[in-house]
């Protein structure tokens, strides 16, 4: 089969896989999500040809947003070349016939699992997040009726107690990812499991940010230039931290790092999680040297 | 078996849909999404050719968003047999009362008082109406807007400010508005703050 590299969409599928009725439902949900930043809009999530946990929510949101002229980038923990990223990219190449890229600067729509690209986004880009658990209060209160009421009443005491108990027990708030945020001074929302290092990039982004949770059937969104504040306390302020190293490939001190085990003797190295950022930095350094 | 192929009778209500439904709807949705995500930025939206008095922008938006699950109310300015037939054929959306509608279409004068439209519930603020307000023209001037989607401030020619300010005061409840003129569209979500100037 060579269909994955076909330049035009496969004729047996509707554009971007989903039928038009489904896309209308998704599009209505996306618009309401943009109108109320951080509020989780329920939608009729469909079975997708991939298992839950592989980005079915993100894929449905992307399918509703894609236009034939788009250039799609898909990243999984910052990398363009992992199984999840490669298969979603191929899926839309085949069913939507869109162009694809690994360069952040060339992409018009970026679907991401658990990272925000290091390269700053622009107004011409849309960032679609894959979200496993959209409800930031879910692990504190399992009942949907209760969490819905808490959001309605803006009653977020439970979350503050959780953060306080972290400090009481461990001396600091222990979330290293999925650090809860306040969107537009109203709704506590999860940024999806992005590292807390990425949280500041959520706020005042020039790009439209859409969050899709397939299994949980929720879409939430951040319009561009929306104020997003990471929850914290005055005496325990939020700090966007990362591993205290430099990338061993490109030498960056600014980018978020993955720790990679290199052997069974305790050997390890730190490299950029964003493969495109690391690759283009290395290439630029190479040109400088030669 | 070789029955002559007759040309399909083209009545006004059957014509004027998308030439390529999937692609046209996708492009039109992107324009509508950018309009609502960036209040005050006027976008171009085309694809449908609805019967008068509906504008191209409003007709296109109807085909992108409406179907049998979204009851519609046509304000007196737009409640014609031709438009009902066109919307029914292309979207299958049922017609309903102003209070029960998911989408309402009309001129600002015909839609007023807008306080009757659904604004959602505290548990489900998404269950709010979307207004499609037909305007003679749209311009990035007039009322000063601030809020999500706007970098510093933006300006948009609105039919009036008081009704939208009252709607914003309900946040996170409230209806959301698209303003249409010709093939142009602008968005005004409930989150936008308005200042008289």
CSV table of C-alpha atoms in Angstrom, one decimal:
chain,number,residue,atom,x,y,z
A,1,UNK,CA,0.0,0.0,0.0
A,2,UNK,CA,1.4,3.4,-0.9
A,3,UNK,CA,-1.8,5.3,0.0
A,4,UNK,CA,-0.1,6.9,3.0
A,5,UNK,CA,2.1,9.0,0.7
A,6,UNK,CA,-0.8,9.8,-1.7
A,7,UNK,CA,-0.9,13.5,-2.4
A,8,UNK,CA,-4.7,13.6,-2.6
A,9,UNK,CA,-7.3,12.4,-0.2
A,10,UNK,CA,-8.5,8.8,-0.4
A,11,UNK,CA,-11.8,8.8,-2.4
A,12,UNK,CA,-13.5,6.3,-0.1
A,13,UNK,CA,-13.5,8.7,2.8
A,14,UNK,CA,-15.2,12.0,3.3
A,15,UNK,CA,-12.7,14.9,3.6
A,16,UNK,CA,-10.9,14.5,7.0
A,17,UNK,CA,-12.6,11.1,7.7
A,18,UNK,CA,-15.6,12.3,9.6
A,19,UNK,CA,-19.1,12.8,8.0
A,20,UNK,CA,-20.4,16.3,7.7
A,21,UNK,CA,-23.1,15.8,10.4
A,22,UNK,CA,-20.5,14.9,12.9
A,23,UNK,CA,-18.3,17.8,11.9
A,24,UNK,CA,-21.2,20.3,12.3
A,25,UNK,CA,-21.7,18.9,15.9
A,26,UNK,CA,-18.0,19.3,16.6
A,27,UNK,CA,-17.9,22.8,15.1
A,28,UNK,CA,-20.8,24.0,17.2
A,29,UNK,CA,-19.1,22.7,20.3
A,30,UNK,CA,-15.8,24.3,19.4
A,31,UNK,CA,-17.5,27.7,18.9
A,32,UNK,CA,-19.2,27.5,22.3
A,33,UNK,CA,-15.9,26.4,23.9
A,34,UNK,CA,-14.2,29.5,22.4
A,35,UNK,CA,-17.0,31.7,23.7
A,36,UNK,CA,-16.5,30.5,27.3
A,37,UNK,CA,-12.7,30.0,27.7
A,38,UNK,CA,-11.9,27.0,30.0
A,39,UNK,CA,-15.5,25.6,30.2
A,40,UNK,CA,-15.7,22.0,29.0
A,41,UNK,CA,-18.4,21.6,26.3
A,42,UNK,CA,-19.9,18.1,26.1
A,43,UNK,CA,-19.9,16.7,22.6
A,44,UNK,CA,-21.0,13.4,20.9
A,45,UNK,CA,-17.6,11.9,20.7
A,46,UNK,CA,-17.3,9.3,17.9
A,47,UNK,CA,-15.5,6.0,17.7
A,48,UNK,CA,-12.3,6.7,15.8
A,49,UNK,CA,-10.1,4.1,14.0
A,50,UNK,CA,-7.6,4.2,16.9
A,51,UNK,CA,-8.0,3.4,20.6
A,52,UNK,CA,-8.9,5.8,23.3
A,53,UNK,CA,-5.8,7.3,24.7
A,54,UNK,CA,-4.2,7.7,21.3
A,55,UNK,CA,-5.6,11.1,20.6
A,56,UNK,CA,-9.2,10.5,19.5
A,57,UNK,CA,-10.4,13.8,20.9
A,58,UNK,CA,-7.6,15.7,19.3
A,59,UNK,CA,-8.2,13.9,16.0
A,60,UNK,CA,-11.9,14.8,16.0
A,61,UNK,CA,-11.1,18.5,16.8
A,62,UNK,CA,-8.5,18.5,14.0
A,63,UNK,CA,-10.9,16.9,11.6
A,64,UNK,CA,-13.4,19.6,12.3
A,65,UNK,CA,-10.9,22.4,11.7
A,66,UNK,CA,-8.8,21.1,8.8
A,67,UNK,CA,-9.1,22.8,5.4
A,68,UNK,CA,-7.5,21.4,2.3
A,69,UNK,CA,-4.9,24.2,2.3
A,70,UNK,CA,-3.6,23.3,5.8
A,71,UNK,CA,-0.1,22.1,6.6
A,72,UNK,CA,-0.3,19.7,9.5
A,73,UNK,CA,2.3,19.0,12.1
A,74,UNK,CA,1.7,16.3,14.8
A,75,UNK,CA,3.8,16.0,17.9
A,76,UNK,CA,3.9,13.4,20.7
A,77,UNK,CA,5.8,14.7,23.8
A,78,UNK,CA,7.5,17.1,21.5
A,79,UNK,CA,8.6,14.5,18.9
A,80,UNK,CA,7.4,14.3,15.3
A,81,UNK,CA,8.7,10.8,14.8
A,82,UNK,CA,7.1,8.7,17.4
A,83,UNK,CA,4.3,6.1,16.7
A,84,UNK,CA,1.4,8.2,17.8
A,85,UNK,CA,2.6,11.3,15.9
A,86,UNK,CA,3.4,9.4,12.7
A,87,UNK,CA,0.1,7.5,12.6
A,88,UNK,CA,-2.0,10.6,13.1
A,89,UNK,CA,-0.1,12.5,10.5
A,90,UNK,CA,-0.5,9.6,8.0
A,91,UNK,CA,-4.2,9.4,8.9
A,92,UNK,CA,-4.9,13.0,7.8
A,93,UNK,CA,-2.5,12.7,4.9
A,94,UNK,CA,-4.6,9.9,3.6
A,95,UNK,CA,-8.1,11.0,4.6
A,96,UNK,CA,-7.8,14.8,4.1
A,97,UNK,CA,-5.0,15.0,1.6
A,98,UNK,CA,-3.3,17.8,3.5
A,99,UNK,CA,0.3,18.7,3.3
A,100,UNK,CA,2.4,17.8,6.4
A,101,UNK,CA,5.5,19.2,8.0
A,102,UNK,CA,7.8,18.7,11.0
A,103,UNK,CA,8.8,22.4,11.1
A,104,UNK,CA,6.8,24.4,13.7
A,105,UNK,CA,7.1,27.6,11.7
A,106,UNK,CA,5.6,26.0,8.5
A,107,UNK,CA,2.6,24.4,10.2
A,108,UNK,CA,-0.9,26.0,10.1
A,109,UNK,CA,-2.4,23.4,12.3
A,110,UNK,CA,-0.5,21.5,15.0
A,111,UNK,CA,-1.9,18.6,16.9
A,112,UNK,CA,0.0,17.9,20.1
A,113,UNK,CA,0.2,15.4,22.8
A,114,UNK,CA,1.6,16.8,26.0
A,115,UNK,CA,3.8,19.6,24.8
A,116,UNK,CA,3.7,23.2,23.4
A,117,UNK,CA,6.4,23.7,20.8
A,118,UNK,CA,9.4,25.7,21.9
A,119,UNK,CA,9.2,28.0,18.8
A,120,UNK,CA,6.7,30.7,19.6
A,121,UNK,CA,3.4,30.2,17.8
A,122,UNK,CA,1.8,32.9,15.5
A,123,UNK,CA,-1.7,34.2,14.8
A,124,UNK,CA,-1.9,32.0,11.7
A,125,UNK,CA,-1.6,28.8,13.7
A,126,UNK,CA,-4.1,26.5,15.6
A,127,UNK,CA,-2.8,24.3,18.3
A,128,UNK,CA,-5.0,21.2,19.1
A,129,UNK,CA,-4.3,19.3,22.3
A,130,UNK,CA,-5.0,15.6,23.0
A,131,UNK,CA,-6.6,15.5,26.4
A,132,UNK,CA,-6.9,12.3,28.5
A,133,UNK,CA,-8.9,13.7,31.6
A,134,UNK,CA,-10.4,17.2,30.8
A,135,UNK,CA,-11.8,17.7,34.3
A,136,UNK,CA,-9.1,19.2,36.7
A,137,UNK,CA,-11.3,18.3,39.7
A,138,UNK,CA,-11.9,14.7,38.7
A,139,UNK,CA,-9.3,13.1,41.0
A,140,UNK,CA,-10.6,15.1,43.9
A,141,UNK,CA,-14.3,14.5,43.2
A,142,UNK,CA,-15.3,11.6,41.1
A,143,UNK,CA,-19.0,12.6,40.6
A,144,UNK,CA,-19.6,14.5,37.3
A,145,UNK,CA,-22.8,16.1,38.8
A,146,UNK,CA,-20.6,17.6,41.7
A,147,UNK,CA,-17.7,18.8,39.6
A,148,UNK,CA,-20.2,20.5,37.2
A,149,UNK,CA,-21.9,22.2,40.1
A,150,UNK,CA,-18.5,23.3,41.4
A,151,UNK,CA,-17.6,25.0,38.1
A,152,UNK,CA,-21.1,26.6,38.0
A,153,UNK,CA,-20.6,28.1,41.5
A,154,UNK,CA,-16.9,28.9,40.8
A,155,UNK,CA,-16.2,26.8,43.9
A,156,UNK,CA,-12.6,25.8,43.7
A,157,UNK,CA,-11.8,25.4,47.4
A,158,UNK,CA,-11.2,21.7,46.9
A,159,UNK,CA,-8.4,22.4,44.4
A,160,UNK,CA,-6.7,24.9,46.7
A,161,UNK,CA,-6.9,22.5,49.6
A,162,UNK,CA,-5.2,19.8,47.4
A,163,UNK,CA,-2.4,22.3,46.5
A,164,UNK,CA,-2.1,23.3,50.2
A,165,UNK,CA,-1.9,19.7,51.3
A,166,UNK,CA,0.9,19.1,48.8
A,167,UNK,CA,2.8,21.9,50.4
A,168,UNK,CA,2.0,20.7,54.0
A,169,UNK,CA,3.2,17.2,53.2
A,170,UNK,CA,6.0,17.7,50.7
A,171,UNK,CA,7.0,21.4,51.1
A,172,UNK,CA,5.9,22.2,47.5
A,173,UNK,CA,3.1,21.6,45.0
A,174,UNK,CA,4.0,18.3,43.5
A,175,UNK,CA,2.4,18.5,40.1
A,176,UNK,CA,5.2,18.4,37.4
A,177,UNK,CA,2.6,18.2,34.6
A,178,UNK,CA,-1.1,19.0,34.2
A,179,UNK,CA,-0.7,21.9,36.6
A,180,UNK,CA,-4.2,23.4,36.9
A,181,UNK,CA,-4.8,26.9,35.5
A,182,UNK,CA,-7.4,29.6,35.8
A,183,UNK,CA,-8.8,30.6,32.3
A,184,UNK,CA,-10.0,34.2,31.9
A,185,UNK,CA,-10.5,34.6,35.7
A,186,UNK,CA,-13.4,32.2,35.7
A,187,UNK,CA,-12.9,28.5,35.0
A,188,UNK,CA,-10.2,26.2,36.5
A,189,UNK,CA,-9.1,24.1,33.6
A,190,UNK,CA,-6.5,21.4,32.9
A,191,UNK,CA,-3.9,22.4,30.3
A,192,UNK,CA,-3.7,18.6,29.5
A,193,UNK,CA,-0.6,16.8,30.8
A,194,UNK,CA,1.9,19.3,29.4
A,195,UNK,CA,4.9,19.8,31.7
A,196,UNK,CA,4.5,22.8,34.0
A,197,UNK,CA,7.4,24.3,32.1
A,198,UNK,CA,4.9,24.9,29.2
A,199,UNK,CA,2.2,26.6,31.3
A,200,UNK,CA,3.3,30.2,30.8
A,201,UNK,CA,3.0,29.7,27.0
A,202,UNK,CA,-0.8,29.1,27.4
A,203,UNK,CA,-1.4,32.7,28.4
A,204,UNK,CA,-1.7,35.4,25.8
A,205,UNK,CA,-0.8,33.1,22.9
A,206,UNK,CA,-1.4,34.5,19.5
A,207,UNK,CA,-2.7,31.1,18.3
A,208,UNK,CA,-6.1,29.6,18.8
A,209,UNK,CA,-5.8,26.7,21.3
A,210,UNK,CA,-8.3,23.8,21.3
A,211,UNK,CA,-8.5,20.9,23.6
A,212,UNK,CA,-10.2,17.6,22.7
A,213,UNK,CA,-10.9,14.7,25.0
A,214,UNK,CA,-12.4,11.8,23.1
A,215,UNK,CA,-13.1,9.2,25.7
A,216,UNK,CA,-14.5,11.8,28.1
A,217,UNK,CA,-16.4,13.6,25.3
A,218,UNK,CA,-15.4,17.2,26.2
A,219,UNK,CA,-13.9,20.1,24.2
A,220,UNK,CA,-12.5,23.2,25.8
A,221,UNK,CA,-10.7,26.1,24.3
A,222,UNK,CA,-8.6,29.2,24.8
A,223,UNK,CA,-9.1,32.0,22.3
A,224,UNK,CA,-5.9,33.9,21.4
A,225,UNK,CA,-4.7,36.5,23.9
A,226,UNK,CA,-6.6,34.9,26.8
A,227,UNK,CA,-5.3,35.4,30.3
A,228,UNK,CA,-4.3,32.0,31.8
A,229,UNK,CA,-2.9,31.9,35.3
A,230,UNK,CA,-1.3,28.8,36.9
A,231,UNK,CA,-2.8,28.2,40.3
A,232,UNK,CA,-0.4,28.9,43.2
A,233,UNK,CA,-0.1,30.7,46.6
A,234,UNK,CA,1.6,34.0,47.3
A,235,UNK,CA,4.2,32.3,49.5
A,236,UNK,CA,4.5,29.3,47.1
A,237,UNK,CA,4.5,30.9,43.7
A,238,UNK,CA,4.3,28.8,40.5
A,239,UNK,CA,7.7,28.2,38.9
A,240,UNK,CA,8.0,26.8,35.4
A,241,UNK,CA,10.9,24.5,36.0
A,242,UNK,CA,12.9,22.0,33.9
A,243,UNK,CA,15.8,19.7,34.3
A,244,UNK,CA,18.9,21.8,35.3
A,245,UNK,CA,21.0,20.8,32.3
A,246,UNK,CA,21.7,21.8,28.8
A,247,UNK,CA,20.7,19.7,25.7
A,248,UNK,CA,23.5,17.3,24.9
A,249,UNK,CA,22.7,17.6,21.2
A,250,UNK,CA,22.1,21.2,20.5
A,251,UNK,CA,23.3,22.8,23.8
A,252,UNK,CA,20.1,24.7,24.4
A,253,UNK,CA,19.6,25.9,28.0
A,254,UNK,CA,16.1,27.2,27.4
A,255,UNK,CA,14.2,24.2,26.0
A,256,UNK,CA,12.4,21.5,27.9
A,257,UNK,CA,14.6,18.4,28.3
A,258,UNK,CA,13.9,14.7,28.3
A,259,UNK,CA,16.1,12.4,30.4
A,260,UNK,CA,17.2,9.5,28.2
A,261,UNK,CA,18.7,6.3,29.7
A,262,UNK,CA,21.6,5.3,27.5
A,263,UNK,CA,22.8,2.0,29.1
A,264,UNK,CA,22.3,-0.3,32.1
A,265,UNK,CA,25.3,1.2,34.0
A,266,UNK,CA,23.4,4.3,35.1
A,267,UNK,CA,24.4,6.3,32.0
A,268,UNK,CA,21.9,9.0,31.0
A,269,UNK,CA,21.7,12.1,28.9
A,270,UNK,CA,19.4,15.1,28.6
A,271,UNK,CA,18.1,16.1,25.2
A,272,UNK,CA,15.5,18.5,23.9
A,273,UNK,CA,11.9,17.1,24.0
A,274,UNK,CA,11.0,19.2,21.0
A,275,UNK,CA,12.7,17.4,18.1
A,276,UNK,CA,12.1,20.1,15.5
A,277,UNK,CA,13.5,22.8,17.8
A,278,UNK,CA,16.6,20.7,18.6
A,279,UNK,CA,17.1,19.7,14.9
A,280,UNK,CA,16.9,23.2,13.5
A,281,UNK,CA,19.2,24.5,16.3
A,282,UNK,CA,21.7,21.9,15.6
A,283,UNK,CA,21.6,22.6,11.8
A,284,UNK,CA,22.0,26.3,12.4
A,285,UNK,CA,25.0,25.6,14.7
A,286,UNK,CA,26.5,23.3,12.0
A,287,UNK,CA,26.2,26.0,9.4
A,288,UNK,CA,27.8,28.6,11.7
A,289,UNK,CA,30.8,26.3,12.3
A,290,UNK,CA,31.4,25.4,8.7
B,1,UNK,CA,-34.2,0.6,-19.5
B,2,UNK,CA,-32.6,3.5,-21.3
B,3,UNK,CA,-34.9,6.1,-19.9
B,4,UNK,CA,-34.0,9.6,-21.1
B,5,UNK,CA,-32.1,11.5,-18.6
B,6,UNK,CA,-34.1,14.6,-17.8
B,7,UNK,CA,-32.4,17.7,-16.6
B,8,UNK,CA,-33.0,18.2,-12.9
B,9,UNK,CA,-35.6,20.9,-12.3
B,10,UNK,CA,-33.8,23.6,-10.4
B,11,UNK,CA,-36.0,25.5,-8.0
B,12,UNK,CA,-34.7,28.3,-5.9
B,13,UNK,CA,-34.8,26.3,-2.7
B,14,UNK,CA,-32.7,23.5,-4.1
B,15,UNK,CA,-30.0,25.7,-5.6
B,16,UNK,CA,-27.5,27.8,-3.7
B,17,UNK,CA,-25.9,25.1,-1.6
B,18,UNK,CA,-22.2,24.3,-1.3
B,19,UNK,CA,-20.5,23.2,-4.6
B,20,UNK,CA,-18.2,20.9,-2.6
B,21,UNK,CA,-19.9,20.4,0.7
B,22,UNK,CA,-16.9,19.1,2.7
B,23,UNK,CA,-14.3,21.6,1.5
B,24,UNK,CA,-16.6,24.6,1.4
B,25,UNK,CA,-17.9,23.9,4.9
B,26,UNK,CA,-14.4,23.4,6.2
B,27,UNK,CA,-13.1,26.7,4.8
B,28,UNK,CA,-16.3,28.6,6.0
B,29,UNK,CA,-16.0,27.1,9.5
B,30,UNK,CA,-12.4,28.3,9.7
B,31,UNK,CA,-13.5,31.8,8.8
B,32,UNK,CA,-16.3,31.7,11.4
B,33,UNK,CA,-14.1,30.2,14.1
B,34,UNK,CA,-11.5,32.9,13.5
B,35,UNK,CA,-14.2,35.6,13.6
B,36,UNK,CA,-15.5,34.3,17.0
B,37,UNK,CA,-12.0,33.7,18.4
B,38,UNK,CA,-10.8,37.2,17.4
B,39,UNK,CA,-13.7,39.6,18.1
B,40,UNK,CA,-13.5,42.7,15.9
B,41,UNK,CA,-11.6,41.0,13.1
B,42,UNK,CA,-13.8,40.9,10.0
B,43,UNK,CA,-13.5,37.7,8.0
B,44,UNK,CA,-14.7,36.7,4.5
B,45,UNK,CA,-17.0,33.7,4.4
B,46,UNK,CA,-18.5,32.4,1.1
B,47,UNK,CA,-19.9,29.2,-0.5
B,48,UNK,CA,-23.7,29.4,-0.2
B,49,UNK,CA,-26.1,31.5,-2.4
B,50,UNK,CA,-29.2,31.9,-0.2
B,51,UNK,CA,-32.4,33.6,-1.3
B,52,UNK,CA,-32.9,37.2,-0.4
B,53,UNK,CA,-32.9,38.8,2.1
B,54,UNK,CA,-30.3,36.4,3.6
B,55,UNK,CA,-26.7,37.4,3.0
B,56,UNK,CA,-24.1,35.1,1.6
B,57,UNK,CA,-22.2,35.2,4.9
B,58,UNK,CA,-25.3,34.3,7.0
B,59,UNK,CA,-26.4,31.6,4.5
B,60,UNK,CA,-23.0,30.0,4.5
B,61,UNK,CA,-22.8,30.1,8.3
B,62,UNK,CA,-26.2,28.4,8.4
B,63,UNK,CA,-25.0,25.5,6.1
B,64,UNK,CA,-21.9,25.1,8.3
B,65,UNK,CA,-23.6,24.9,11.6
B,66,UNK,CA,-27.3,24.0,11.3
B,67,UNK,CA,-28.9,20.6,11.0
B,68,UNK,CA,-31.9,18.6,12.3
B,69,UNK,CA,-30.7,18.9,15.9
B,70,UNK,CA,-30.6,22.8,15.9
B,71,UNK,CA,-34.0,24.6,16.1
B,72,UNK,CA,-34.0,27.9,14.3
B,73,UNK,CA,-36.0,31.1,14.7
B,74,UNK,CA,-36.3,33.5,11.8
B,75,UNK,CA,-37.0,37.1,12.9
B,76,UNK,CA,-39.8,38.8,11.0
B,77,UNK,CA,-37.2,40.6,8.8
B,78,UNK,CA,-36.2,37.2,7.4
B,79,UNK,CA,-39.2,35.0,7.8
B,80,UNK,CA,-40.2,34.3,4.2
B,81,UNK,CA,-41.5,31.1,2.5
B,82,UNK,CA,-38.5,31.1,0.2
B,83,UNK,CA,-35.9,31.3,3.0
B,84,UNK,CA,-37.8,28.6,5.1
B,85,UNK,CA,-37.8,26.3,2.1
B,86,UNK,CA,-34.1,26.9,1.4
B,87,UNK,CA,-33.0,26.3,5.0
B,88,UNK,CA,-35.3,23.2,5.3
B,89,UNK,CA,-33.8,21.7,2.1
B,90,UNK,CA,-30.2,22.4,2.9
B,91,UNK,CA,-30.1,22.0,6.6
B,92,UNK,CA,-33.3,20.2,7.7
B,93,UNK,CA,-33.3,22.5,10.8
B,94,UNK,CA,-36.7,22.7,12.4
B,95,UNK,CA,-38.3,26.1,13.0
B,96,UNK,CA,-39.2,27.1,16.5
B,97,UNK,CA,-39.9,30.0,18.8
B,98,UNK,CA,-37.4,32.8,19.7
B,99,UNK,CA,-37.0,31.5,23.3
B,100,UNK,CA,-36.3,27.8,22.2
B,101,UNK,CA,-34.0,28.5,19.3
B,102,UNK,CA,-30.4,27.4,19.1
B,103,UNK,CA,-29.9,29.8,16.2
B,104,UNK,CA,-31.8,33.0,15.4
B,105,UNK,CA,-31.4,35.0,12.2
B,106,UNK,CA,-32.6,38.5,11.5
B,107,UNK,CA,-31.9,42.2,11.4
B,108,UNK,CA,-31.1,43.8,14.7
B,109,UNK,CA,-34.4,45.7,14.9
B,110,UNK,CA,-36.3,42.4,14.2
B,111,UNK,CA,-34.3,40.4,16.8
B,112,UNK,CA,-34.9,43.0,19.6
B,113,UNK,CA,-35.5,42.4,22.5
B,114,UNK,CA,-32.6,40.0,22.5
B,115,UNK,CA,-33.0,39.3,26.3
B,116,UNK,CA,-35.5,36.6,25.3
B,117,UNK,CA,-32.9,34.3,23.7
B,118,UNK,CA,-31.4,31.3,25.5
B,119,UNK,CA,-28.4,32.2,27.6
B,120,UNK,CA,-27.5,28.7,28.9
B,121,UNK,CA,-27.7,27.4,32.5
B,122,UNK,CA,-25.0,27.7,35.2
B,123,UNK,CA,-24.4,24.0,34.8
B,124,UNK,CA,-24.4,24.1,31.0
B,125,UNK,CA,-23.5,27.6,29.7
B,126,UNK,CA,-23.0,26.1,26.3
B,127,UNK,CA,-26.7,25.7,25.9
B,128,UNK,CA,-27.1,29.2,24.7
B,129,UNK,CA,-28.4,30.7,21.5
B,130,UNK,CA,-26.2,31.9,18.7
B,131,UNK,CA,-27.5,35.1,17.1
B,132,UNK,CA,-26.8,35.8,13.4
B,133,UNK,CA,-27.4,39.5,13.0
B,134,UNK,CA,-27.7,40.8,9.5
B,135,UNK,CA,-26.1,44.2,9.1
B,136,UNK,CA,-26.1,46.7,6.2
B,137,UNK,CA,-22.3,46.9,6.6
B,138,UNK,CA,-19.5,45.9,8.9
B,139,UNK,CA,-16.5,48.0,9.8
B,140,UNK,CA,-13.6,47.8,12.3
B,141,UNK,CA,-14.6,51.0,13.9
B,142,UNK,CA,-17.0,52.2,16.6
B,143,UNK,CA,-17.4,50.4,19.9
B,144,UNK,CA,-14.2,49.5,21.7
B,145,UNK,CA,-13.9,45.8,22.5
B,146,UNK,CA,-11.6,44.1,25.0
B,147,UNK,CA,-11.4,40.5,26.3
B,148,UNK,CA,-10.4,37.0,25.2
B,149,UNK,CA,-9.2,36.9,21.6
B,150,UNK,CA,-8.3,40.6,21.5
B,151,UNK,CA,-4.6,41.6,22.0
B,152,UNK,CA,-5.1,45.1,23.4
B,153,UNK,CA,-8.4,46.4,22.1
B,154,UNK,CA,-10.4,46.2,18.9
B,155,UNK,CA,-13.2,48.1,17.4
B,156,UNK,CA,-16.4,46.9,15.7
B,157,UNK,CA,-19.5,48.6,14.3
B,158,UNK,CA,-22.3,47.3,16.5
B,159,UNK,CA,-26.0,48.0,16.1
B,160,UNK,CA,-26.1,49.0,19.8
B,161,UNK,CA,-24.0,48.6,22.9
B,162,UNK,CA,-26.4,48.3,25.9
B,163,UNK,CA,-27.9,44.9,24.9
B,164,UNK,CA,-24.4,43.4,24.4
B,165,UNK,CA,-23.2,44.9,27.7
B,166,UNK,CA,-26.2,43.4,29.5
B,167,UNK,CA,-25.4,40.1,27.8
B,168,UNK,CA,-21.7,40.3,28.9
B,169,UNK,CA,-22.8,41.0,32.4
B,170,UNK,CA,-24.4,37.5,32.5
B,171,UNK,CA,-21.0,35.8,31.8
B,172,UNK,CA,-20.3,32.9,31.8
B,173,UNK,CA,-23.9,32.8,30.6
B,174,UNK,CA,-25.1,34.7,27.6
B,175,UNK,CA,-25.7,34.3,23.9
B,176,UNK,CA,-23.0,34.6,21.3
B,177,UNK,CA,-23.3,36.7,18.2
B,178,UNK,CA,-22.2,36.6,14.6
B,179,UNK,CA,-22.6,39.8,12.6
B,180,UNK,CA,-23.0,39.4,8.9
B,181,UNK,CA,-23.0,41.7,5.9
B,182,UNK,CA,-22.6,40.6,2.3
B,183,UNK,CA,-19.8,38.0,2.4
B,184,UNK,CA,-18.3,39.4,5.6
B,185,UNK,CA,-18.6,38.0,9.1
B,186,UNK,CA,-17.5,39.2,12.5
B,187,UNK,CA,-17.9,37.5,15.9
B,188,UNK,CA,-18.9,38.9,19.3
B,189,UNK,CA,-18.8,36.1,22.0
B,190,UNK,CA,-20.4,36.7,25.4
B,191,UNK,CA,-16.9,37.1,26.9
B,192,UNK,CA,-16.2,40.4,25.1
B,193,UNK,CA,-16.3,43.6,27.1
B,194,UNK,CA,-17.7,46.7,25.4
B,195,UNK,CA,-17.0,50.3,26.0
B,196,UNK,CA,-18.9,53.2,24.6
B,197,UNK,CA,-16.9,55.7,22.7
